[in-house]
Amino acid sequence: KDHRTYDLSQAILNEEIEHESWFSEFLGEGPSGHILRRGETSPFVSKFLR
């Protein structure tokens, strides 16, 4: 098992969950409880973009 690949797949999964929460809130389905992101880069994948 490659730990870097596993970490990257976890980061992508977290990013997808956050995006789905935001989109649900955007469509008016109520607050999703996610935290507002600051900056342009995802906190989940930023370590892979260095």
mmCIF file of N, CA and C in Angstrom:
data_model
loop_
_atom_site.group_PDB
_atom_site.id
_atom_site.type_symbol
_atom_site.label_atom_id
_atom_site.label_comp_id
_atom_site.label_asym_id
_atom_site.label_seq_id
_atom_site.Cartn_x
_atom_site.Cartn_y
_atom_site.Cartn_z
ATOM 1 N N LYS A 1 0.846 -1.184 0.000
ATOM 2 C CA LYS A 1 0.000 0.000 0.000
ATOM 3 C C LYS A 1 0.886 1.241 0.000
ATOM 4 N N ASP A 2 0.645 2.117 -0.951
ATOM 5 C CA ASP A 2 1.393 3.363 -1.049
ATOM 6 C C ASP A 2 0.695 4.428 -0.204
ATOM 7 N N HIS A 3 1.371 4.897 0.828
ATOM 8 C CA HIS A 3 0.755 5.848 1.754
ATOM 9 C C HIS A 3 0.452 7.187 1.094
ATOM 10 N N ARG A 4 1.293 7.611 0.167
ATOM 11 C CA ARG A 4 1.039 8.886 -0.509
ATOM 12 C C ARG A 4 -0.229 8.802 -1.360
ATOM 13 N N THR A 5 -0.420 7.696 -2.046
ATOM 14 C CA THR A 5 -1.628 7.510 -2.847
ATOM 15 C C THR A 5 -2.860 7.470 -1.952
ATOM 16 N N TYR A 6 -2.751 6.782 -0.828
ATOM 17 C CA TYR A 6 -3.864 6.716 0.119
ATOM 18 C C TYR A 6 -4.192 8.108 0.658
ATOM 19 N N ASP A 7 -3.177 8.873 1.040
ATOM 20 C CA ASP A 7 -3.388 10.229 1.552
ATOM 21 C C ASP A 7 -4.047 11.117 0.501
ATOM 22 N N LEU A 8 -3.600 11.000 -0.735
ATOM 23 C CA LEU A 8 -4.180 11.796 -1.815
ATOM 24 C C LEU A 8 -5.640 11.408 -2.056
ATOM 25 N N SER A 9 -5.945 10.126 -2.036
ATOM 26 C CA SER A 9 -7.331 9.705 -2.244
ATOM 27 C C SER A 9 -8.222 10.175 -1.097
ATOM 28 N N GLN A 10 -7.707 10.190 0.124
ATOM 29 C CA GLN A 10 -8.457 10.713 1.265
ATOM 30 C C GLN A 10 -8.705 12.210 1.108
ATOM 31 N N ALA A 11 -7.694 12.936 0.636
ATOM 32 C CA ALA A 11 -7.833 14.378 0.426
ATOM 33 C C ALA A 11 -8.898 14.664 -0.633
ATOM 34 N N ILE A 12 -8.889 13.891 -1.707
ATOM 35 C CA ILE A 12 -9.883 14.073 -2.767
ATOM 36 C C ILE A 12 -11.280 13.756 -2.244
ATOM 37 N N LEU A 13 -11.412 12.708 -1.456
ATOM 38 C CA LEU A 13 -12.709 12.359 -0.877
ATOM 39 C C LEU A 13 -13.217 13.485 0.018
ATOM 40 N N ASN A 14 -12.357 14.019 0.874
ATOM 41 C CA ASN A 14 -12.759 15.124 1.749
ATOM 42 C C ASN A 14 -13.163 16.349 0.945
ATOM 43 N N GLU A 15 -12.439 16.608 -0.131
ATOM 44 C CA GLU A 15 -12.762 17.741 -1.004
ATOM 45 C C GLU A 15 -14.143 17.554 -1.634
ATOM 46 N N GLU A 16 -14.446 16.346 -2.072
ATOM 47 C CA GLU A 16 -15.749 16.059 -2.674
ATOM 48 C C GLU A 16 -16.874 16.219 -1.659
ATOM 49 N N ILE A 17 -16.649 15.769 -0.441
ATOM 50 C CA ILE A 17 -17.659 15.904 0.613
ATOM 51 C C ILE A 17 -17.926 17.375 0.900
ATOM 52 N N GLU A 18 -16.861 18.165 0.991
ATOM 53 C CA GLU A 18 -17.018 19.598 1.243
ATOM 54 C C GLU A 18 -17.757 20.275 0.091
ATOM 55 N N HIS A 19 -17.420 19.905 -1.130
ATOM 56 C CA HIS A 19 -18.081 20.500 -2.294
ATOM 57 C C HIS A 19 -19.559 20.141 -2.312
ATOM 58 N N GLU A 20 -19.889 18.903 -2.010
ATOM 59 C CA GLU A 20 -21.289 18.482 -1.991
ATOM 60 C C GLU A 20 -22.069 19.243 -0.921
ATOM 61 N N SER A 21 -21.450 19.461 0.231
ATOM 62 C CA SER A 21 -22.101 20.225 1.300
ATOM 63 C C SER A 21 -22.365 21.653 0.863
ATOM 64 N N TRP A 22 -21.368 22.260 0.243
ATOM 65 C CA TRP A 22 -21.522 23.640 -0.231
ATOM 66 C C TRP A 22 -22.627 23.728 -1.279
ATOM 67 N N PHE A 23 -22.640 22.792 -2.219
ATOM 68 C CA PHE A 23 -23.621 22.818 -3.298
ATOM 69 C C PHE A 23 -25.032 22.629 -2.756
ATOM 70 N N SER A 24 -25.181 21.740 -1.787
ATOM 71 C CA SER A 24 -26.472 21.510 -1.156
ATOM 72 C C SER A 24 -26.972 22.783 -0.481
ATOM 73 N N GLU A 25 -26.079 23.471 0.207
ATOM 74 C CA GLU A 25 -26.437 24.731 0.851
ATOM 75 C C GLU A 25 -26.774 25.796 -0.198
ATOM 76 N N PHE A 26 -26.013 25.821 -1.281
ATOM 77 C CA PHE A 26 -26.242 26.779 -2.363
ATOM 78 C C PHE A 26 -27.635 26.601 -2.972
ATOM 79 N N LEU A 27 -28.095 25.366 -3.075
ATOM 80 C CA LEU A 27 -29.408 25.083 -3.650
ATOM 81 C C LEU A 27 -30.551 25.360 -2.677
ATOM 82 N N GLY A 28 -30.218 25.734 -1.452
ATOM 83 C CA GLY A 28 -31.243 26.108 -0.493
ATOM 84 C C GLY A 28 -31.767 24.976 0.350
ATOM 85 N N GLU A 29 -30.996 23.928 0.494
ATOM 86 C CA GLU A 29 -31.421 22.792 1.302
ATOM 87 C C GLU A 29 -31.074 22.973 2.775
ATOM 88 N N GLY A 30 -30.670 24.172 3.149
ATOM 89 C CA GLY A 30 -30.348 24.450 4.548
ATOM 90 C C GLY A 30 -28.859 24.415 4.788
ATOM 91 N N PRO A 31 -28.450 24.903 5.956
ATOM 92 C CA PRO A 31 -27.020 24.929 6.272
ATOM 93 C C PRO A 31 -26.447 23.520 6.383
ATOM 94 N N SER A 32 -25.262 23.355 5.849
ATOM 95 C CA SER A 32 -24.630 22.036 5.864
ATOM 96 C C SER A 32 -23.703 21.856 7.050
ATOM 97 N N GLY A 33 -23.337 22.949 7.699
ATOM 98 C CA GLY A 33 -22.457 22.863 8.856
ATOM 99 C C GLY A 33 -20.988 22.868 8.510
ATOM 100 N N HIS A 34 -20.643 23.073 7.241
ATOM 101 C CA HIS A 34 -19.232 23.102 6.873
ATOM 102 C C HIS A 34 -18.632 24.463 7.200
ATOM 103 N N ILE A 35 -17.337 24.499 7.303
ATOM 104 C CA ILE A 35 -16.617 25.722 7.638
ATOM 105 C C ILE A 35 -16.271 26.457 6.355
ATOM 106 N N LEU A 36 -16.405 27.769 6.369
ATOM 107 C CA LEU A 36 -16.067 28.579 5.211
ATOM 108 C C LEU A 36 -14.566 28.540 4.965
ATOM 109 N N ARG A 37 -14.183 28.247 3.746
ATOM 110 C CA ARG A 37 -12.774 28.129 3.386
ATOM 111 C C ARG A 37 -12.165 29.495 3.144
ATOM 112 N N ARG A 38 -10.943 29.673 3.605
ATOM 113 C CA ARG A 38 -10.198 30.902 3.334
ATOM 114 C C ARG A 38 -9.054 30.563 2.394
ATOM 115 N N GLY A 39 -8.819 31.438 1.453
ATOM 116 C CA GLY A 39 -7.760 31.196 0.485
ATOM 117 C C GLY A 39 -8.284 30.473 -0.733
ATOM 118 N N GLU A 40 -7.392 30.251 -1.670
ATOM 119 C CA GLU A 40 -7.801 29.627 -2.930
ATOM 120 C C GLU A 40 -7.552 28.125 -2.966
ATOM 121 N N THR A 41 -6.648 27.640 -2.145
ATOM 122 C CA THR A 41 -6.265 26.237 -2.199
ATOM 123 C C THR A 41 -6.945 25.448 -1.092
ATOM 124 N N SER A 42 -7.396 24.278 -1.435
ATOM 125 C CA SER A 42 -8.027 23.400 -0.462
ATOM 126 C C SER A 42 -7.046 23.007 0.634
ATOM 127 N N PRO A 43 -7.489 23.022 1.882
ATOM 128 C CA PRO A 43 -6.608 22.567 2.953
ATOM 129 C C PRO A 43 -6.320 21.068 2.856
ATOM 130 N N PHE A 44 -7.161 20.346 2.134
ATOM 131 C CA PHE A 44 -6.990 18.905 2.010
ATOM 132 C C PHE A 44 -5.903 18.530 1.005
ATOM 133 N N VAL A 45 -5.812 19.268 -0.091
ATOM 134 C CA VAL A 45 -4.866 18.897 -1.145
ATOM 135 C C VAL A 45 -3.657 19.816 -1.254
ATOM 136 N N SER A 46 -3.602 20.869 -0.456
ATOM 137 C CA SER A 46 -2.507 21.846 -0.579
ATOM 138 C C SER A 46 -1.131 21.220 -0.372
ATOM 139 N N LYS A 47 -1.027 20.217 0.494
ATOM 140 C CA LYS A 47 0.290 19.600 0.718
ATOM 141 C C LYS A 47 0.776 18.814 -0.500
ATOM 142 N N PHE A 48 -0.120 18.450 -1.398
ATOM 143 C CA PHE A 48 0.277 17.717 -2.598
ATOM 144 C C PHE A 48 0.653 18.655 -3.745
ATOM 145 N N LEU A 49 0.384 19.947 -3.589
ATOM 146 C CA LEU A 49 0.644 20.918 -4.651
ATOM 147 C C LEU A 49 1.969 21.638 -4.486
ATOM 148 N N ARG A 50 2.742 21.294 -3.504
ATOM 149 C CA ARG A 50 4.030 21.956 -3.254
ATOM 150 C C ARG A 50 5.072 21.522 -4.241
#
